[in-house]
Every structure is written in C-alpha cells, then in structure tokens.
Coordinates of C-alpha atoms and ligand atoms in Angstrom, one line a residue:
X8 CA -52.0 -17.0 -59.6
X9 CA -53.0 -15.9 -55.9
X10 CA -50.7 -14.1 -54.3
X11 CA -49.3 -16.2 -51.1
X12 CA -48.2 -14.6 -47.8
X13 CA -46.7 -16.0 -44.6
X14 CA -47.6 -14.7 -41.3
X15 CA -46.5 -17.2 -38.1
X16 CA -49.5 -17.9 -36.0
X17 CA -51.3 -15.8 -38.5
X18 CA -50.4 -12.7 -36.8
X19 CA -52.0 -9.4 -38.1
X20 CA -53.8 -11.8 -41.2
X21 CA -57.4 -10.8 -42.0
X22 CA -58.6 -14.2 -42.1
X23 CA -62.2 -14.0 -42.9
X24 CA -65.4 -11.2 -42.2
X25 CA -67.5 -11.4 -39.2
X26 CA -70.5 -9.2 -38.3
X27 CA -70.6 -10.3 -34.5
X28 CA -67.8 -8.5 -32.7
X29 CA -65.0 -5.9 -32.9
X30 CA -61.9 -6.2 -31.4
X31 CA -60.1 -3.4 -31.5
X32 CA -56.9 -1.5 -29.4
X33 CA -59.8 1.2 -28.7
X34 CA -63.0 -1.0 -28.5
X35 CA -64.6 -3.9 -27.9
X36 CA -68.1 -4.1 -29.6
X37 CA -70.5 -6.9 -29.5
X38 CA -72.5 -6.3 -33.0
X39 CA -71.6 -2.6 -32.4
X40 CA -72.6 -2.5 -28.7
X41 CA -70.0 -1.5 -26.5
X42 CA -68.8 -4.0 -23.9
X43 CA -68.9 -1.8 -21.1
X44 CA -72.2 -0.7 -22.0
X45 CA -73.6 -4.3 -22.2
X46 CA -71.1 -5.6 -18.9
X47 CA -73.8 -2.1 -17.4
X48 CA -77.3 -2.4 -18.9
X49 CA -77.3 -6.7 -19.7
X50 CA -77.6 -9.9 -18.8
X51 CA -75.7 -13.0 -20.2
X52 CA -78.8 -14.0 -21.6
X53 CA -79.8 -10.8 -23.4
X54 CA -76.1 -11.0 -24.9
X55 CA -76.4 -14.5 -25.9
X56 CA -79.3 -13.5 -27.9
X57 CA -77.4 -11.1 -29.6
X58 CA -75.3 -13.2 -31.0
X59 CA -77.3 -15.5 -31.7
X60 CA -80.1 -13.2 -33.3
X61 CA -78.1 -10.1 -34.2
X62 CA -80.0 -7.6 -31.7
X63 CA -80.8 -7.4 -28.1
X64 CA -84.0 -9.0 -27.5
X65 CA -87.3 -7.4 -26.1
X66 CA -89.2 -8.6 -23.0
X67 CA -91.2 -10.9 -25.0
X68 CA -88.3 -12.2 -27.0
X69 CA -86.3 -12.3 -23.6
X70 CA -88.7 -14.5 -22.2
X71 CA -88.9 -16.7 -25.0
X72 CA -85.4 -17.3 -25.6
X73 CA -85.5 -18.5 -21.5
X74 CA -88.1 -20.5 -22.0
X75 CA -86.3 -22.9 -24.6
X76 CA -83.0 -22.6 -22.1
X77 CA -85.0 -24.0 -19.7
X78 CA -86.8 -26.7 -22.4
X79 CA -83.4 -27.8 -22.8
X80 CA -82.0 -27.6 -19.4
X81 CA -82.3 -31.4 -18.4
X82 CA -79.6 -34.2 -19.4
X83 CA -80.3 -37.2 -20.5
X84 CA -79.5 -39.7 -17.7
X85 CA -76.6 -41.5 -19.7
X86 CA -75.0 -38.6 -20.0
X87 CA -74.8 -38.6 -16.7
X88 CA -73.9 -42.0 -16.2
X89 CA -70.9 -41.3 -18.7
X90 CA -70.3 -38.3 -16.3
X91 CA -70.3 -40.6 -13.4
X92 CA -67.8 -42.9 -15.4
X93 CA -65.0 -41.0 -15.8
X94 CA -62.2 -41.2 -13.4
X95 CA -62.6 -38.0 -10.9
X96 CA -59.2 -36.8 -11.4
X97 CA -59.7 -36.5 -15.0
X98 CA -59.6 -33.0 -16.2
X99 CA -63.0 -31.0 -16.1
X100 CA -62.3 -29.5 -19.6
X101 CA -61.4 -33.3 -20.8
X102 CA -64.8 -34.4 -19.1
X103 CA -66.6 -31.3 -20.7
X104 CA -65.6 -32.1 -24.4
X105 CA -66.3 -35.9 -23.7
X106 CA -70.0 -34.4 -22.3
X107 CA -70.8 -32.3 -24.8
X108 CA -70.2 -35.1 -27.6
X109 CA -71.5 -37.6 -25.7
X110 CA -74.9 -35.4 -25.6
X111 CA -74.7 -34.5 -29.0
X112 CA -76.3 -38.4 -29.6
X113 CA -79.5 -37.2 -28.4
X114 CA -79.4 -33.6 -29.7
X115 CA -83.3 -32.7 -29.7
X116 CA -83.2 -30.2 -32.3
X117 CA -83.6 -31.3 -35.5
X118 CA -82.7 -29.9 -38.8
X119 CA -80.2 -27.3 -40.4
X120 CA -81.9 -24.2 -40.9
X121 CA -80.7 -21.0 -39.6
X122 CA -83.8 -21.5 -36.8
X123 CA -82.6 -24.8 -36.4
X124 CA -79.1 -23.9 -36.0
X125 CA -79.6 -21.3 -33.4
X126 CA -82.3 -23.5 -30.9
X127 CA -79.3 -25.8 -31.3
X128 CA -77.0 -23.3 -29.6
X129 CA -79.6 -22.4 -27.3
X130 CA -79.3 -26.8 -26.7
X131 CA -75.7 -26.3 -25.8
X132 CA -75.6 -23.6 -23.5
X133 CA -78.1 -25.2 -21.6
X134 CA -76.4 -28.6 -22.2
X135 CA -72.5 -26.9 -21.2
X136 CA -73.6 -25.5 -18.0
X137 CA -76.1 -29.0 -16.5
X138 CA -72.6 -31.2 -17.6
X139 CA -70.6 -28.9 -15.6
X140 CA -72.5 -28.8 -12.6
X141 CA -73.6 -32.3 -12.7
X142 CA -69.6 -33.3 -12.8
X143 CA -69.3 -30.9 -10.2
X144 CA -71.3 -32.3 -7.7
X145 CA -70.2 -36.1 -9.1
X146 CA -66.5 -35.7 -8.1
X147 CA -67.6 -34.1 -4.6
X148 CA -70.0 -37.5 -4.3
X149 CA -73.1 -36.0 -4.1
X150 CA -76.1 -36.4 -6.3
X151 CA -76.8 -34.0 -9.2
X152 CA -79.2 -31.7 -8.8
X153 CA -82.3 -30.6 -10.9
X154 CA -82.5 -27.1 -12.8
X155 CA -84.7 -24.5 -10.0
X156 CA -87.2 -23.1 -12.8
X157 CA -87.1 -19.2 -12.4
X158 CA -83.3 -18.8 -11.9
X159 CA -81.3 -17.4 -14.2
X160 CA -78.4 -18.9 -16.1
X161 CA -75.6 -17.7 -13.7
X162 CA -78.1 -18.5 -10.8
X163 CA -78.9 -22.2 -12.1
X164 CA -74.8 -22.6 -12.5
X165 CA -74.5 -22.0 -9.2
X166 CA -77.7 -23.6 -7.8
X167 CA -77.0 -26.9 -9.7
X168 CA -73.0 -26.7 -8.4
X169 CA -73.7 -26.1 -4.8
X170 CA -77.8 -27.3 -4.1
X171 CA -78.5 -23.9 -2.7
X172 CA -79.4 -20.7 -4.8
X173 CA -76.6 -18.0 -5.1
X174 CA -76.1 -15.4 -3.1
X175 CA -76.6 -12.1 -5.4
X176 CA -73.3 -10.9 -5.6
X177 CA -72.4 -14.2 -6.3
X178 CA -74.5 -14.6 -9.2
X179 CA -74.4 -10.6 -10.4
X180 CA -70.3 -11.6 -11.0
X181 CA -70.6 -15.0 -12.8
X182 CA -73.2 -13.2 -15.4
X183 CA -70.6 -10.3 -15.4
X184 CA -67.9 -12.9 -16.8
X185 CA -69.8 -14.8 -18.9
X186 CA -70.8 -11.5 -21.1
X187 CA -67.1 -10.5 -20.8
X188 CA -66.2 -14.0 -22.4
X189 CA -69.0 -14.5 -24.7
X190 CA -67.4 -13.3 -27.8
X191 CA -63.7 -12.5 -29.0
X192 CA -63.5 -12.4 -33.3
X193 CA -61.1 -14.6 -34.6
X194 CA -59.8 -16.0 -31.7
X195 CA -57.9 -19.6 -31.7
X196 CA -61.2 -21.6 -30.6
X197 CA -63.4 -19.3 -32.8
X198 CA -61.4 -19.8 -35.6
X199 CA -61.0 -23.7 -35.1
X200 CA -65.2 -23.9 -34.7
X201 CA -65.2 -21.7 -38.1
X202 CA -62.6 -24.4 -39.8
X203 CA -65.7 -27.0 -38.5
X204 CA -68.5 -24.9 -39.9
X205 CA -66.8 -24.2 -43.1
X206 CA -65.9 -28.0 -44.1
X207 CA -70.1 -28.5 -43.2
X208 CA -69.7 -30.4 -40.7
X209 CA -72.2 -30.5 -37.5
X210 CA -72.2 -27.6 -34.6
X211 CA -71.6 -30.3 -32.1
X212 CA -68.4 -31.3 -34.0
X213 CA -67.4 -27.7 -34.0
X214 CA -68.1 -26.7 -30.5
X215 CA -66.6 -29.7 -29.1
X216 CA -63.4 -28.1 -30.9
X217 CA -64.0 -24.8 -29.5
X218 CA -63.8 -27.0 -26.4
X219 CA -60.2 -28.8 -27.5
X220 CA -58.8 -25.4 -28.3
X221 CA -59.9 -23.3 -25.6
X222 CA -58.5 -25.5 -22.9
X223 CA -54.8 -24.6 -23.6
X224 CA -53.1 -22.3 -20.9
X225 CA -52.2 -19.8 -24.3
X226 CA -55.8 -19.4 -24.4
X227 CA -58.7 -20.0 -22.0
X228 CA -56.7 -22.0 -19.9
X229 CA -55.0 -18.9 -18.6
X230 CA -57.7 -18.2 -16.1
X231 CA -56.7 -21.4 -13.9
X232 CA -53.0 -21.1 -14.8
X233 CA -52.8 -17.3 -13.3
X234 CA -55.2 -18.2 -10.5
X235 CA -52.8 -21.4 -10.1
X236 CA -49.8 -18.8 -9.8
X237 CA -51.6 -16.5 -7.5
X238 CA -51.9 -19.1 -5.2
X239 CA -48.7 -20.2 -4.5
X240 CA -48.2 -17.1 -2.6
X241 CA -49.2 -15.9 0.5
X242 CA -47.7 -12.4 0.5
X243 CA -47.1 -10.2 -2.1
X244 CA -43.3 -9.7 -0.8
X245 CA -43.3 -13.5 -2.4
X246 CA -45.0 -12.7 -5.3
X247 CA -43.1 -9.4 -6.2
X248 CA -39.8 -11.7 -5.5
X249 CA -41.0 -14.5 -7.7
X250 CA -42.2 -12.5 -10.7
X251 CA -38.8 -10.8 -10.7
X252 CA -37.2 -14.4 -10.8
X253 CA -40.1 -15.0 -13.8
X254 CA -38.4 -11.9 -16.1
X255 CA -34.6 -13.1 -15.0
X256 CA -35.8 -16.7 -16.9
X257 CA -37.3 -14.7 -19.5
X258 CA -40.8 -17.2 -18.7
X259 CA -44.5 -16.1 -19.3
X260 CA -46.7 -15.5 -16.8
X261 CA -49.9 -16.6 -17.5
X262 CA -53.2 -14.1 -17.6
X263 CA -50.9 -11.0 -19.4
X264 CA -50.4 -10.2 -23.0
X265 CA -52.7 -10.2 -25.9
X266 CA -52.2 -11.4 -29.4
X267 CA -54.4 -8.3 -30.3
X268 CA -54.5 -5.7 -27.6
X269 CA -51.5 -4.0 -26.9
X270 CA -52.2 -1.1 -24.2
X271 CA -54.8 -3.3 -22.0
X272 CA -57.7 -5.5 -22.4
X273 CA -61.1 -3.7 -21.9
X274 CA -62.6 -6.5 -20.2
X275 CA -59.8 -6.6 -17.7
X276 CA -60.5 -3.0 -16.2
X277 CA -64.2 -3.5 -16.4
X278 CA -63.7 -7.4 -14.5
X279 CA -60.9 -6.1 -12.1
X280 CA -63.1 -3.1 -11.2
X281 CA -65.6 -5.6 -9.8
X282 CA -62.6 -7.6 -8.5
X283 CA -61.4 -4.7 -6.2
X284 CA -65.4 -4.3 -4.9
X285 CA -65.7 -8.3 -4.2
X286 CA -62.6 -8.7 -2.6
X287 CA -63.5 -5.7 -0.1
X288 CA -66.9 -7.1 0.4
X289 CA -65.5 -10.4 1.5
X290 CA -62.7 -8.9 3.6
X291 CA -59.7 -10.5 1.2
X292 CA -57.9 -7.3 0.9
X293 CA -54.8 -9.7 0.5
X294 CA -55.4 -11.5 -2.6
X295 CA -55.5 -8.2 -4.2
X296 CA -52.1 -7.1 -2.5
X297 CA -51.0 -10.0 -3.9
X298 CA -53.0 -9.7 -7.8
X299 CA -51.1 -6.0 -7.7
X300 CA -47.8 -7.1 -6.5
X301 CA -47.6 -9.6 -9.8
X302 CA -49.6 -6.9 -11.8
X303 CA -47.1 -3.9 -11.2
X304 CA -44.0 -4.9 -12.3
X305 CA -45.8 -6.8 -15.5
X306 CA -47.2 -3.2 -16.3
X307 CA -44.8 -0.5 -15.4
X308 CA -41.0 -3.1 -16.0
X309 CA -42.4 -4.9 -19.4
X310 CA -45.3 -3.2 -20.6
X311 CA -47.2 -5.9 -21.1
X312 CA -51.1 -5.7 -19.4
X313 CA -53.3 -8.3 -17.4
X314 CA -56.0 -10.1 -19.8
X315 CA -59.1 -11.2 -18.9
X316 CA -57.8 -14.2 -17.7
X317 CA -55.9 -13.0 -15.0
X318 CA -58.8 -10.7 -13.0
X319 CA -61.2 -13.5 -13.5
X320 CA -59.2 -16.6 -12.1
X321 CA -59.2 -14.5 -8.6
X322 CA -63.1 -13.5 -9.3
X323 CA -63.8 -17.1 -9.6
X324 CA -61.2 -17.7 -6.5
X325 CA -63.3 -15.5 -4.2
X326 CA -66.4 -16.9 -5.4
X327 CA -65.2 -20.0 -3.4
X328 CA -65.3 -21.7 -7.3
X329 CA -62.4 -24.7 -7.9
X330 CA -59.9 -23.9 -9.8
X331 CA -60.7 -26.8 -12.1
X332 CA -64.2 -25.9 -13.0
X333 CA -62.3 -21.9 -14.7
X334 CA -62.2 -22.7 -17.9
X335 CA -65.5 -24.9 -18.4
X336 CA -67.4 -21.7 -17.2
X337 CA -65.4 -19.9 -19.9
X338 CA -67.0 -22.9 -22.2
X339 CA -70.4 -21.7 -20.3
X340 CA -70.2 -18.7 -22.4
X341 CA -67.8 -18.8 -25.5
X342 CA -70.3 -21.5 -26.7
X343 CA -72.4 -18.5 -27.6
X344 CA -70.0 -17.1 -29.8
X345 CA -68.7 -20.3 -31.1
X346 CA -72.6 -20.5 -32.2
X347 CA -72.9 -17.4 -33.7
X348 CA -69.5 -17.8 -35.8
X349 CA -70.3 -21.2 -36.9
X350 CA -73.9 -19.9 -38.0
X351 CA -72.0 -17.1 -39.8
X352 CA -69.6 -19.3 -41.2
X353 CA -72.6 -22.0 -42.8
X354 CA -74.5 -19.2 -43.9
X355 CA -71.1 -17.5 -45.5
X356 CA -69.1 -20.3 -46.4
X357 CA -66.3 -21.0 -48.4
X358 CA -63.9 -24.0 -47.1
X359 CA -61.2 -22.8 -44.8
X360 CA -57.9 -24.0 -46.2
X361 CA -54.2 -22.1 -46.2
X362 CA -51.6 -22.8 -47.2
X363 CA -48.0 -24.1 -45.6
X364 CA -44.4 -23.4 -46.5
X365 CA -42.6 -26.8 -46.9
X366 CA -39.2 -26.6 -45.0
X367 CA -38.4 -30.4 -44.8
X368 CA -36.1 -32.7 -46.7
X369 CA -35.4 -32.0 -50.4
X370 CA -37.0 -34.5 -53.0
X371 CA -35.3 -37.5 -52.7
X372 CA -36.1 -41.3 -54.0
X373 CA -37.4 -43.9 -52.1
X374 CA -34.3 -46.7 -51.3
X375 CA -35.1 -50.4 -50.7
X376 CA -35.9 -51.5 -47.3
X377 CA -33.0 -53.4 -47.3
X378 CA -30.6 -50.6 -47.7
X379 CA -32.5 -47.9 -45.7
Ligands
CMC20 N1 -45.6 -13.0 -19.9 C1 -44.3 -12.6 -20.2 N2 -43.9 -12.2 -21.4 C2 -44.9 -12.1 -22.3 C3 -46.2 -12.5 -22.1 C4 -46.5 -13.0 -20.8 N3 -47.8 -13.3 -20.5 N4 -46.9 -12.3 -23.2 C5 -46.1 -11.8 -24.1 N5 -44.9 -11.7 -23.6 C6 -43.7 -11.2 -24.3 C7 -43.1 -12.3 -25.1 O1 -42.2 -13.2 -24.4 C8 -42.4 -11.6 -26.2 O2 -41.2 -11.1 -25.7 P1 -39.9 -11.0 -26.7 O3 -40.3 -10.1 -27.8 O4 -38.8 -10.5 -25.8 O5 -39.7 -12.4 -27.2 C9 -43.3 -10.4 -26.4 O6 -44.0 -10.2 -25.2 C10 -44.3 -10.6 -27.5 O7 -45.0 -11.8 -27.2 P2 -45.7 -12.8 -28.2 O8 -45.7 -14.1 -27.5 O9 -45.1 -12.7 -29.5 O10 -47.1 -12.2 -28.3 P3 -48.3 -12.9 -28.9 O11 -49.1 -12.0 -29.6 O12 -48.0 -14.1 -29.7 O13 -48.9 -13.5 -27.5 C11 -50.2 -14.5 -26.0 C12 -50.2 -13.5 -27.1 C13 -51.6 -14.4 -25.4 C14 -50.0 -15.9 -26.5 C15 -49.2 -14.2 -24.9 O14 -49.3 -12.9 -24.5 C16 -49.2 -15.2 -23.8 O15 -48.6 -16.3 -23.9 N6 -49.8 -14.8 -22.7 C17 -50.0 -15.7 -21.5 C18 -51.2 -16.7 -21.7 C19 -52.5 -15.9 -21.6 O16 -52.7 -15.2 -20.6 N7 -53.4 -16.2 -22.5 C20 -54.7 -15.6 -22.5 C21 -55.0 -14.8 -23.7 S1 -56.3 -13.7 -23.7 C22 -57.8 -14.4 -23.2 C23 -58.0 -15.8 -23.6 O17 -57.9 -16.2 -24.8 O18 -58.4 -16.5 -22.8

C-alpha cells in the first residue's frame, strides 16, 4: 500500500516535477534563467516564449512569435457584445473569466498537438489582454479600440486601455511586471490549471481556472487589496498608526508573506527598485513614505517581507491604472505560465487526485424520514 501523508494546504509537499521555473529561498529561475537577469536583458514577449518553447527565442523566432500575437490580437465582436453586457460594476476578474470562456467558442486554433497547444496560448495572451482593455474602455463609455500594429504587448495594453500609445516609462514598467508574474511553480492557480490539464480537459477550461483561483486576495488578488490599503492613507503617521492597530488584532495585511519565501521575495526588490525610480520621476515621493511606513514595521517588528503584490499595486497606482483592472493584468501574464504547465502536465500526465482525511460523523444508519 502507498504510504499517505497529511500536509494542510499542502505545505512543503512535492506535488509533481516541473521543468519551467525554480522557486527557491535563494533563486528564482525561469528554465534556469535568473529573474533578475531576464527583468535586465528581456522582454515579456521573449519570456513568454520561453515558457512556451523552453529557450529564449532568436530575432527571427522573436518576430515570429509576434507576428501570431498580433494574428490573434482581434476579438470576435460578440465577445464584445457579451463584454458590453455585463453590468459595469461587475468585477473585472468576474468579467475576465466570463471573456476568456466566452472566447474560447471561437478559439481559432485547431487541434491538440504540442504546436497546437502552444499557438493556443499564444490565442490567449492575445485574447486576455484585447478583453481587458476592451472592458476597460466599455465601463468608461467609450468605444473599444483596435490593436496599433508595431506596438508591443505592454504598449498595445496600454494603447487599447487609454486610445493613445504609452509613454516609455509607462510601458518599460508594465513589461517589467508582467515577466515578474509570468511564472511561479506550483502556485494555487498553477496547480488548479495542472488539476485541468491532468483530467484532459481543454486549455480554455484550465485557464479560465487559473482565472477563478488567481483572483483571491491570498493570491493575485493581493495586488489591489495592498494597493486598496495603501490608499486609505494620506500620511504615513496614519499608516504606521494603523498597521500597529493591524498586529494588536493579530489581522493580515495583504501584499507580505509568502507560502515559499521566507527572507524576501526576489521580484519584490527587483519591482520596488523601479518603484523608488517611478515615484521620483513623477514627483510622488509620498506614496513611498507611506509604502515604507507599512513596510517597516512588517519587516523589522514581524519579520515577515513585502511580496510582489505589494510593490506592484503602487507601480500600477502611479501608472494612473484602476485599481480594478491589478489583478487581470496579473492574468495578462500568468496565462503564460498557466500554458506552459498545462502543456507540461498533457505531455506528462498522470491524473491529479489526493487524498482527504475524513473527520466527520461516525458510520451511522440511515432512519426513516419520519423519525429524522
Ligand atoms: N500579514 C500578517 N501576518 C502574516 C502575513 C501577513 N501578510 N502572512 C503571514 N503572516 C503570519 C501568519 O499570521 C502566521 O502567524 P502565526 O504563526 O502567529 O499564526 C505566520 O505569519 C505564518 O503564516 P501562514 O499564514 O501560515 O503562512 P502561509 O505560508 O500559509 O502564508 C500567505 C502565505 C501568502 C497566504 C500569507 O503570507 C498571506 O496571507 N499573505 C497576505 C496575502 C498576500 O499577500 N498574498 C500574495 C502571495 S504572493 C504573490 C501572489 O500569489 O500573488
């Protein structure tokens, strides 16, 4: 007989092998590039091909790969018309996972194959980034706005959220968080798109889960939450005085901690870096009194360090983004790794099923209605 174990929330369980990343108290590695090398010397798109393809790409592959980005950049129009349906108060990750399945009906790639599998991510990027601008400029009652060709996929973001192409900056920081969130191991909406892959079910189905799971405040959802915090505040006097109350009440604040890192999250110092720059740049010295006031006593008082949540909801913040549309960018770019693990997983697979430990009533028989 196999040998059970019980772990709560799985904590420190090997659950499966992956050849895409390594997330480690020392390292973050994209197939054994460093993330601060890549966040330095790449562009989202170069990393999305890694994952997707298992090595950075050359110019000509480079060019290839966004040339079938922009194939797949246009939404069909009921898409949009679904998009236009929705109420406008409805939650942009709710709308998201609605879009995404809702597009999945007129999926152009055909077939399984590995090929297949990975023009099919290339689908969804594409397809996760025109649903959230086009609901972007849908609940601010304007018209949606066709992809520029040219631009890059941080640049068309922006350009198809606000009609007008980025400013550089702008557009250099988006790309700089969507490689930071492109790829994370075993994390919760990983591992939910792997539980999709490995019952062989579709990649729609799976990232449309990734979607589901990635919107909780325990998980992707933590850059609005923190960014949500942060603005409450409008000196760090109030911060410092509320985080204080936060550790009295023994409550979480959202954008620390890490299920895996323990001393810091690498793509925190490499995002909050940038941070310090952007916030100079644009004069809002103040937000980052504020960021520090919450940050200190979090670090040196409980030890426990920002994620890469909480320098990217003020990123975002700065880049005049709403708070809303935080975790759908996040989609933007974990749909890459959600790809590459359900790819893994199809091509690897053996069904993903535990097992639980029943705590409930003892056996017990069944009475009569009449005497229940
Ligand atoms: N604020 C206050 N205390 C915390 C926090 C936090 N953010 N995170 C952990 N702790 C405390 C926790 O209360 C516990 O204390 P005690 O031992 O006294 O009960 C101790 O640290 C260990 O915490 P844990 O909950 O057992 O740790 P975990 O490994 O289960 O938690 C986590 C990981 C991410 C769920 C947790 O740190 C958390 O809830 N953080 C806030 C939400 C957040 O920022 N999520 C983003 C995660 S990373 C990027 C992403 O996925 O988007």
């Amino acid at each position: 007989m196999t040998e059970t174990i019980f772990k709560p929330g799985l904590e420190g369980v090997i659950a499966g092998e992956t050849a895409i990343a390594a997330v480690e108290q020392q390292s973050l590695c994209y197939r054994g590039y460093n993330i601060a090398d890549l966040a330095n010397n790449t562009t989202f798109e170069e990393v999305a091909h890694l994952l997707l393809y298992g090595d950075l790409p050359n110019a000509q592959q480079l060019s290839m790969f966004n040339e079938s980005l922009a194939q797949f950049r246009h939404l069909p129009d009921a898409v949009i018309d679904t998009l236009r349906k929705i109420p406008t108060d409805v939650n942009m990750m709710d709308v998201l996972r609605t879009g995404v399945s809702m597009a999945g009906h007129f999926d152009p790639v055909k077939g399984e194959s590995v090929d297949d599998l990975r023009r099919r991510a290339m689908w969804l990027m594409a397809t996760c980034a025109g649903i959230v601008a086009a609901r972007y400029r849908l609940i601010n009652q304007k018209d949606t706005v066709d992809p520029l060709p040219g631009l890059n996929h941080s640049e068309q973001i922006l350009y198809q959220c606000l009609g007008e192409k980025p400013s550089p900056t702008a557009a250099r920081l988006l790309d700089l968080t969507l490689i930071l969130y492109a790829e994370h191991e075993y994390n919760a909406s990983t591992f939910a798109t792997r539980i999709v892959a490995s019952t062989m079910s579709d990649m729609v189905s799976g990232v449309v889960t990734g979607i589901g799971t990635l919107k909780g405040p325990l998980h992707g959802g933590a850059n609005e939450a923190a960014m949500e915090m942060l603005s409450q505040f409008t000196t760090p006097e109030q911060a410092d005085a509320w985080i204080h109350e936060r550790f009295a009440k023994k409550e979480k604040v959202m954008g620390f901690g890490h299920r895996v890192y323990k001393n810091g999250d690498h793509r925190a110092h490499i995002l909050e870096a940038e941070l310090r720059k952007l916030a100079e740049e644009k004069g809002q010295q103040k937000w980052m009194a504020i960021y520090d006031a919450i940050k200190k006593p979090m670090v040196e008082e409980k030890k426990i360090f920002p994620n890469v949540d909480y320098p990217c909801g003020l990123t975002y913040y700065l880049l005049d983004l709403p708070i809303d549309m935080y975790t759908p960018l996040f989609v933007c770019s974990r749909v890459t790794g959600w790809a590459a693990h359900f790819i893994e997983q199809a091509t690897h697979n053996r069904l993903i099923r535990p097992l639980s430990k029943y705590i409930g009533e003892p056996s017990r028989p069944v009475a009569p209605i009449a005497e229940r």
